[in-house]
PDB file of C-alpha atoms in Angstrom:
ATOM      1  CA  MET C 233      -0.642 -19.849   6.034  1.00 52.00           C
ATOM      2  CA  ARG C 234       1.623 -20.988   8.841  1.00 60.00           C
ATOM      3  CA  GLU C 235       1.526 -19.868  12.448  1.00 65.00           C
ATOM      4  CA  PRO C 236       2.795 -16.334  13.167  1.00 63.00           C
ATOM      5  CA  ALA C 237       6.483 -15.939  13.857  1.00 70.00           C
ATOM      6  CA  ASP C 238       7.782 -15.413  17.362  1.00 82.00           C
ATOM      7  CA  PRO C 239       7.707 -11.594  17.745  1.00 80.00           C
ATOM      8  CA  ALA C 240      10.963 -11.759  19.705  1.00 84.00           C
ATOM      9  CA  GLN C 241      12.683 -13.011  16.563  1.00 88.00           C
ATOM     10  CA  LEU C 242      11.459 -10.104  14.401  1.00 92.00           C
ATOM     11  CA  VAL C 243      13.921  -7.331  15.145  1.00 93.00           C
ATOM     12  CA  CYS C 244      14.306  -5.546  11.779  1.00 93.00           C
ATOM     13  CA  LEU C 245      12.419  -5.054   8.529  1.00 90.00           C
ATOM     14  CA  ALA C 246      14.354  -7.831   6.814  1.00 92.00           C
ATOM     15  CA  ASP C 247      13.084 -10.271   9.463  1.00 95.00           C
ATOM     16  CA  PHE C 248       9.489  -9.315   8.726  1.00 92.00           C
ATOM     17  CA  GLU C 249      10.059  -9.744   5.000  1.00 94.00           C
ATOM     18  CA  ALA C 250      11.586 -13.196   5.518  1.00 95.00           C
ATOM     19  CA  ALA C 251       8.699 -14.226   7.769  1.00 94.00           C
ATOM     20  CA  ALA C 252       6.198 -13.015   5.180  1.00 94.00           C
ATOM     21  CA  ARG C 253       7.944 -14.931   2.398  1.00 95.00           C
ATOM     22  CA  GLU C 254       7.799 -18.102   4.495  1.00 94.00           C
ATOM     23  CA  ARG C 255       4.178 -17.788   5.582  1.00 93.00           C
ATOM     24  CA  LEU C 256       2.189 -16.084   2.836  1.00 95.00           C
ATOM     25  CA  PRO C 257       0.904 -17.869  -0.259  1.00 94.00           C
ATOM     26  CA  ARG C 258       3.256 -17.247  -3.151  1.00 95.00           C
ATOM     27  CA  VAL C 259       0.650 -15.278  -5.108  1.00 92.00           C
ATOM     28  CA  ALA C 260       0.204 -12.843  -2.225  1.00 94.00           C
ATOM     29  CA  TYR C 261       3.893 -12.493  -1.372  1.00 96.00           C
ATOM     30  CA  ASP C 262       4.907 -11.914  -4.992  1.00 95.00           C
ATOM     31  CA  TYR C 263       2.206  -9.273  -5.374  1.00 92.00           C
ATOM     32  CA  TYR C 264       3.501  -7.343  -2.347  1.00 94.00           C
ATOM     33  CA  ALA C 265       7.196  -7.797  -3.054  1.00 95.00           C
ATOM     34  CA  GLY C 266       7.306  -7.608  -6.838  1.00 93.00           C
ATOM     35  CA  GLY C 267       7.965  -4.832  -9.319  1.00 92.00           C
ATOM     36  CA  SER C 268       7.518  -4.310 -13.027  1.00 90.00           C
ATOM     37  CA  TRP C 269       9.384  -6.033 -15.852  1.00 91.00           C
ATOM     38  CA  ASP C 270      12.917  -7.021 -14.729  1.00 95.00           C
ATOM     39  CA  GLU C 271      12.438  -5.131 -11.433  1.00 96.00           C
ATOM     40  CA  LEU C 272      15.403  -2.843 -12.126  1.00 96.00           C
ATOM     41  CA  THR C 273      13.642   0.172 -10.610  1.00 95.00           C
ATOM     42  CA  LEU C 274      12.684  -1.907  -7.572  1.00 95.00           C
ATOM     43  CA  ALA C 275      16.368  -2.749  -7.034  1.00 97.00           C
ATOM     44  CA  ASP C 276      17.375   0.886  -7.639  1.00 98.00           C
ATOM     45  CA  ASN C 277      14.868   2.054  -5.015  1.00 95.00           C
ATOM     46  CA  VAL C 278      16.326  -0.304  -2.412  1.00 94.00           C
ATOM     47  CA  ALA C 279      19.862   0.773  -3.284  1.00 97.00           C
ATOM     48  CA  ALA C 280      18.931   4.460  -3.119  1.00 98.00           C
ATOM     49  CA  PHE C 281      17.369   4.022   0.322  1.00 93.00           C
ATOM     50  CA  ARG C 282      20.509   2.258   1.557  1.00 93.00           C
ATOM     51  CA  ARG C 283      22.600   5.249   0.476  1.00 96.00           C
ATOM     52  CA  LEU C 284      20.718   7.580   2.837  1.00 94.00           C
ATOM     53  CA  ARG C 285      22.700   8.527   5.913  1.00 93.00           C
ATOM     54  CA  LEU C 286      21.792  10.243   9.168  1.00 89.00           C
ATOM     55  CA  VAL C 287      23.726  13.401   9.944  1.00 90.00           C
ATOM     56  CA  TYR C 288      25.911  12.630  12.946  1.00 86.00           C
ATOM     57  CA  ARG C 289      26.297  15.389  15.514  1.00 88.00           C
ATOM     58  CA  VAL C 290      28.159  15.403  18.830  1.00 93.00           C
ATOM     59  CA  LEU C 291      28.181  17.496  22.002  1.00 95.00           C
ATOM     60  CA  ARG C 292      24.401  17.835  21.929  1.00 91.00           C
ATOM     61  CA  ASP C 293      22.022  17.383  24.846  1.00 93.00           C
ATOM     62  CA  LEU C 294      20.359  13.979  24.365  1.00 90.00           C
ATOM     63  CA  SER C 295      18.536  13.859  27.698  1.00 94.00           C
ATOM     64  CA  GLN C 296      15.303  15.089  26.085  1.00 92.00           C
ATOM     65  CA  ARG C 297      14.777  13.844  22.536  1.00 90.00           C
ATOM     66  CA  THR C 298      11.860  13.051  20.269  1.00 93.00           C
ATOM     67  CA  LEU C 299      11.199  11.920  16.719  1.00 95.00           C
ATOM     68  CA  ALA C 300       7.859  13.726  16.639  1.00 97.00           C
ATOM     69  CA  THR C 301       7.241  16.160  13.801  1.00 97.00           C
ATOM     70  CA  LYS C 302       4.461  17.542  11.601  1.00 96.00           C
ATOM     71  CA  VAL C 303       3.620  16.453   8.060  1.00 95.00           C
ATOM     72  CA  LEU C 304       1.200  18.750   6.233  1.00 92.00           C
ATOM     73  CA  GLY C 305      -0.013  19.982   9.600  1.00 92.00           C
ATOM     74  CA  GLU C 306      -0.541  16.478  10.997  1.00 94.00           C
ATOM     75  CA  THR C 307       1.418  15.730  14.183  1.00 95.00           C
ATOM     76  CA  VAL C 308       3.109  12.329  14.013  1.00 97.00           C
ATOM     77  CA  SER C 309       5.329  10.492  16.459  1.00 98.00           C
ATOM     78  CA  MET C 310       8.028   9.935  13.843  1.00 96.00           C
ATOM     79  CA  PRO C 311       8.792  10.958  10.250  1.00 95.00           C
ATOM     80  CA  VAL C 312       7.453   7.636   8.937  1.00 96.00           C
ATOM     81  CA  LEU C 313       3.980   7.200   7.409  1.00 97.00           C
ATOM     82  CA  VAL C 314       2.255   4.028   6.213  1.00 97.00           C
ATOM     83  CA  ALA C 315       2.312   4.184   2.417  1.00 96.00           C
ATOM     84  CA  PRO C 316      -0.745   3.202   0.370  1.00 96.00           C
ATOM     85  CA  THR C 317      -0.678  -0.412  -0.810  1.00 94.00           C
ATOM     86  CA  ALA C 318      -3.557  -2.516  -2.086  1.00 92.00           C
ATOM     87  CA  PHE C 319      -5.181  -5.778  -1.022  1.00 93.00           C
ATOM     88  CA  HIS C 320      -4.089  -6.113   2.636  1.00 96.00           C
ATOM     89  CA  ARG C 321      -6.632  -8.863   3.225  1.00 95.00           C
ATOM     90  CA  LEU C 322      -4.507 -11.132   1.064  1.00 93.00           C
ATOM     91  CA  ALA C 323      -2.227 -11.233   4.116  1.00 94.00           C
ATOM     92  CA  HIS C 324      -4.683 -11.070   7.037  1.00 94.00           C
ATOM     93  CA  PRO C 325      -8.477 -11.228   7.450  1.00 95.00           C
ATOM     94  CA  ASP C 326      -8.562  -7.792   9.133  1.00 97.00           C
ATOM     95  CA  GLY C 327      -6.708  -6.247   6.185  1.00 97.00           C
ATOM     96  CA  GLU C 328      -6.323  -2.472   6.110  1.00 97.00           C
ATOM     97  CA  VAL C 329      -8.216  -2.117   9.392  1.00 98.00           C
ATOM     98  CA  ALA C 330      -5.384  -3.942  11.172  1.00 97.00           C
ATOM     99  CA  THR C 331      -2.851  -1.683   9.453  1.00 97.00           C
ATOM    100  CA  ALA C 332      -4.773   1.391  10.578  1.00 98.00           C
ATOM    101  CA  ARG C 333      -4.850   0.118  14.171  1.00 97.00           C
ATOM    102  CA  ALA C 334      -1.100  -0.357  14.116  1.00 97.00           C
ATOM    103  CA  ALA C 335      -0.509   3.125  12.674  1.00 97.00           C
ATOM    104  CA  ALA C 336      -2.778   4.648  15.327  1.00 97.00           C
ATOM    105  CA  ALA C 337      -0.986   2.782  18.103  1.00 97.00           C
ATOM    106  CA  LEU C 338       2.330   4.170  16.874  1.00 96.00           C
ATOM    107  CA  GLY C 339       0.987   7.689  16.443  1.00 97.00           C
ATOM    108  CA  THR C 340       1.445   8.029  12.711  1.00 98.00           C
ATOM    109  CA  VAL C 341      -0.655   8.378   9.547  1.00 98.00           C
ATOM    110  CA  MET C 342      -2.229   5.541   7.576  1.00 98.00           C
ATOM    111  CA  ILE C 343      -2.561   6.328   3.856  1.00 98.00           C
ATOM    112  CA  LEU C 344      -5.334   4.128   2.498  1.00 98.00           C
ATOM    113  CA  SER C 345      -5.171   2.820  -1.049  1.00 96.00           C
ATOM    114  CA  THR C 346      -8.110   3.325  -3.377  1.00 92.00           C
ATOM    115  CA  LEU C 347      -7.732  -0.406  -4.109  1.00 90.00           C
ATOM    116  CA  SER C 348      -8.079  -1.490  -0.494  1.00 93.00           C
ATOM    117  CA  THR C 349     -10.011  -4.579   0.530  1.00 93.00           C
ATOM    118  CA  CYS C 350     -11.556  -2.826   3.560  1.00 95.00           C
ATOM    119  CA  ALA C 351     -13.969   0.067   3.237  1.00 95.00           C
ATOM    120  CA  VAL C 352     -12.681   3.542   4.014  1.00 96.00           C
ATOM    121  CA  GLU C 353     -15.378   3.923   6.690  1.00 96.00           C
ATOM    122  CA  GLU C 354     -14.072   0.853   8.545  1.00 96.00           C
ATOM    123  CA  VAL C 355     -10.496   2.039   8.335  1.00 97.00           C
ATOM    124  CA  CYS C 356     -11.261   5.535   9.605  1.00 97.00           C
ATOM    125  CA  ALA C 357     -13.214   4.029  12.515  1.00 97.00           C
ATOM    126  CA  ALA C 358     -10.097   2.129  13.615  1.00 94.00           C
ATOM    127  CA  GLY C 359      -8.686   5.345  15.129  1.00 91.00           C
ATOM    128  CA  GLY C 360      -5.783   7.565  14.167  1.00 92.00           C
ATOM    129  CA  PRO C 361      -5.436   9.894  11.191  1.00 96.00           C
ATOM    130  CA  VAL C 362      -6.197   8.423   7.758  1.00 98.00           C
ATOM    131  CA  TRP C 363      -5.312   9.965   4.411  1.00 98.00           C
ATOM    132  CA  PHE C 364      -6.760   8.621   1.162  1.00 98.00           C
ATOM    133  CA  GLN C 365      -4.701   7.758  -1.906  1.00 97.00           C
ATOM    134  CA  LEU C 366      -6.533   8.573  -5.141  1.00 95.00           C
ATOM    135  CA  TYR C 367      -6.217   7.382  -8.714  1.00 91.00           C
ATOM    136  CA  VAL C 368      -7.867   9.547 -11.371  1.00 91.00           C
ATOM    137  CA  TYR C 369     -10.297   7.509 -13.468  1.00 89.00           C
ATOM    138  CA  ARG C 370     -11.485   8.050 -17.004  1.00 90.00           C
ATOM    139  CA  ASP C 371     -14.907   8.352 -15.390  1.00 90.00           C
ATOM    140  CA  ARG C 372     -14.500  11.641 -13.517  1.00 92.00           C
ATOM    141  CA  GLY C 373     -17.880  11.115 -11.860  1.00 92.00           C
ATOM    142  CA  ALA C 374     -16.549   7.916 -10.283  1.00 89.00           C
ATOM    143  CA  THR C 375     -13.427   9.816  -9.212  1.00 92.00           C
ATOM    144  CA  ARG C 376     -15.521  12.524  -7.572  1.00 94.00           C
ATOM    145  CA  ALA C 377     -17.674   9.920  -5.807  1.00 92.00           C
ATOM    146  CA  VAL C 378     -14.601   8.231  -4.315  1.00 93.00           C
ATOM    147  CA  VAL C 379     -13.256  11.575  -3.047  1.00 96.00           C
ATOM    148  CA  GLU C 380     -16.601  12.516  -1.510  1.00 96.00           C
ATOM    149  CA  ARG C 381     -16.848   9.135   0.184  1.00 95.00           C
ATOM    150  CA  ALA C 382     -13.332   9.455   1.640  1.00 96.00           C
ATOM    151  CA  GLU C 383     -14.116  12.948   2.917  1.00 97.00           C
ATOM    152  CA  ALA C 384     -17.380  11.833   4.498  1.00 97.00           C
ATOM    153  CA  ALA C 385     -15.609   8.925   6.192  1.00 97.00           C
ATOM    154  CA  GLY C 386     -13.169  11.301   7.882  1.00 97.00           C
ATOM    155  CA  CYS C 387     -10.029  11.170   5.749  1.00 97.00           C
ATOM    156  CA  ARG C 388      -7.990  14.308   6.408  1.00 95.00           C
ATOM    157  CA  ALA C 389      -6.099  14.532   3.105  1.00 97.00           C
ATOM    158  CA  ILE C 390      -6.119  13.248  -0.461  1.00 97.00           C
ATOM    159  CA  VAL C 391      -2.824  11.772  -1.678  1.00 97.00           C
ATOM    160  CA  LEU C 392      -3.002  12.013  -5.469  1.00 96.00           C
ATOM    161  CA  THR C 393      -1.082   9.417  -7.467  1.00 93.00           C
ATOM    162  CA  VAL C 394       0.150  10.926 -10.736  1.00 91.00           C
ATOM    163  CA  ASP C 395       2.864   8.474 -11.821  1.00 87.00           C
ATOM    164  CA  ALA C 396       0.886   5.254 -12.236  1.00 83.00           C
ATOM    165  CA  GLN C 397      -1.762   5.885 -14.886  1.00 80.00           C
ATOM    166  CA  LEU C 398      -0.142   3.128 -16.925  1.00 80.00           C
ATOM    167  CA  TRP C 399       1.426   0.175 -15.132  1.00 82.00           C
ATOM    168  CA  GLY C 400       4.416  -1.840 -16.183  1.00 83.00           C
ATOM    169  CA  ARG C 401       4.093  -5.578 -16.749  1.00 85.00           C
ATOM    170  CA  ARG C 402       4.340  -7.260 -13.352  1.00 87.00           C
ATOM    171  CA  GLU C 403       5.847 -10.536 -14.449  1.00 90.00           C
ATOM    172  CA  ARG C 404       5.502 -12.303 -11.100  1.00 91.00           C
ATOM    173  CA  ASP C 405       1.750 -11.648 -11.183  1.00 88.00           C
ATOM    174  CA  VAL C 406       1.514 -12.870 -14.758  1.00 87.00           C
ATOM    175  CA  ARG C 407       3.316 -16.113 -13.902  1.00 89.00           C
ATOM    176  CA  ASN C 408       1.106 -16.632 -10.851  1.00 89.00           C
ATOM    177  CA  ARG C 409      -2.075 -15.704 -12.750  1.00 86.00           C
ATOM    178  CA  PHE C 410      -2.856 -13.224 -10.006  1.00 85.00           C
ATOM    179  CA  SER C 411      -6.483 -12.655  -9.078  1.00 81.00           C
ATOM    180  CA  LEU C 412      -8.382 -11.689  -5.961  1.00 82.00           C
ATOM    181  CA  PRO C 413     -10.077 -14.523  -4.061  1.00 85.00           C
ATOM    182  CA  PRO C 414     -13.868 -14.487  -4.563  1.00 82.00           C
ATOM    183  CA  GLU C 415     -14.540 -13.145  -1.063  1.00 86.00           C
ATOM    184  CA  LEU C 416     -12.364 -10.053  -1.549  1.00 85.00           C
ATOM    185  CA  LEU C 417     -13.739  -6.885  -3.152  1.00 83.00           C
ATOM    186  CA  LEU C 418     -12.271  -3.511  -4.001  1.00 84.00           C
ATOM    187  CA  ALA C 419     -14.190  -2.170  -1.032  1.00 89.00           C
ATOM    188  CA  ASN C 420     -14.029   1.543  -1.847  1.00 86.00           C
ATOM    189  CA  LEU C 421     -15.446   0.935  -5.314  1.00 78.00           C
ATOM    190  CA  GLY C 422     -18.474  -1.053  -4.152  1.00 66.00           C
ATOM    191  CA  GLY C 423     -21.704  -0.513  -6.020  1.00 50.00           C
ATOM    192  CA  THR C 424     -19.878   0.136  -9.287  1.00 48.00           C
ATOM    193  CA  PRO C 425     -18.696  -2.232 -12.019  1.00 44.00           C
ATOM    194  CA  MET C 426     -15.205  -1.839 -10.548  1.00 48.00           C
ATOM    195  CA  ALA C 427     -16.052  -3.580  -7.277  1.00 55.00           C
ATOM    196  CA  ARG C 428     -14.378  -6.841  -8.318  1.00 59.00           C
ATOM    197  CA  LEU C 429     -11.433  -7.446 -10.591  1.00 61.00           C
ATOM    198  CA  PRO C 430     -13.133  -8.559 -13.838  1.00 59.00           C
ATOM    199  CA  GLU C 431     -12.437 -12.123 -14.969  1.00 58.00           C
ATOM    200  CA  GLU C 432     -11.007 -11.023 -18.290  1.00 50.00           C
ATOM    201  CA  PHE C 433      -8.182  -9.230 -16.483  1.00 53.00           C
ATOM    202  CA  GLU C 434      -7.257 -12.013 -14.075  1.00 54.00           C
ATOM    203  CA  GLY C 435      -3.716 -13.216 -14.702  1.00 54.00           C
ATOM    204  CA  SER C 436      -2.764 -10.012 -16.502  1.00 55.00           C
ATOM    205  CA  GLY C 437      -0.859  -8.588 -13.555  1.00 52.00           C
ATOM    206  CA  LEU C 438      -3.586  -5.930 -13.215  1.00 68.00           C
ATOM    207  CA  GLY C 439      -2.028  -3.882 -16.005  1.00 69.00           C
ATOM    208  CA  ALA C 440      -4.924  -4.292 -18.425  1.00 72.00           C
ATOM    209  CA  PHE C 441      -7.412  -3.562 -15.639  1.00 73.00           C
ATOM    210  CA  VAL C 442      -5.607  -0.340 -14.780  1.00 73.00           C
ATOM    211  CA  THR C 443      -5.382   0.708 -18.405  1.00 76.00           C
ATOM    212  CA  SER C 444      -9.135   0.216 -18.812  1.00 79.00           C
ATOM    213  CA  LEU C 445      -9.987   2.433 -15.824  1.00 83.00           C
ATOM    214  CA  PHE C 446      -7.307   5.069 -15.228  1.00 87.00           C
ATOM    215  CA  ASP C 447      -7.136   8.294 -17.212  1.00 89.00           C
ATOM    216  CA  PRO C 448      -3.860   8.214 -19.185  1.00 87.00           C
ATOM    217  CA  THR C 449      -4.073  11.937 -20.015  1.00 89.00           C
ATOM    218  CA  LEU C 450      -3.101  12.768 -16.415  1.00 86.00           C
TER     219      LEU C 450
END
């Protein structure tokens, strides 16, 4: 990876994306940026977000203003949370811990992916509120164990994913023969056979791995 960009030159989200594309290995960047199949839904999501507009009001007192609000009882500095995404250590050695530090510094919530490369205990210790994103596994005992571990670590909410029990074919990952580097584990699944992406699923875009673990009846 190349040297970090000059922070003064990163003034919008598009700048960060361009810097990431330039600096990250292709396998990592494509994993973060890619979608399934022809990525039509990915493009639709971007287009839908661009159609959102702020309601413009005039003749209002702007001398005292704040973006702070509450989400499910959690006070946050702004109506923006950090969504759960996997494998942050593909981008930086501190992985999800660094993300949690940033969220805490900005006064918002970090939602930690089940498939994180840092343990939930480490992430919660970074400071700031942490919620835990949960996939439901065929093995309900494993599912329960993950929930209990997140609760014991200090996570304040469970964010249940119900729309990803089967994954689409991520063609960028297939072309890149995506796999985790040997030093990276699925840290919240340690001590189980799911702690490392099995060799037979490497290069499959994770789809076969997901299908083998997640409960499709959900």
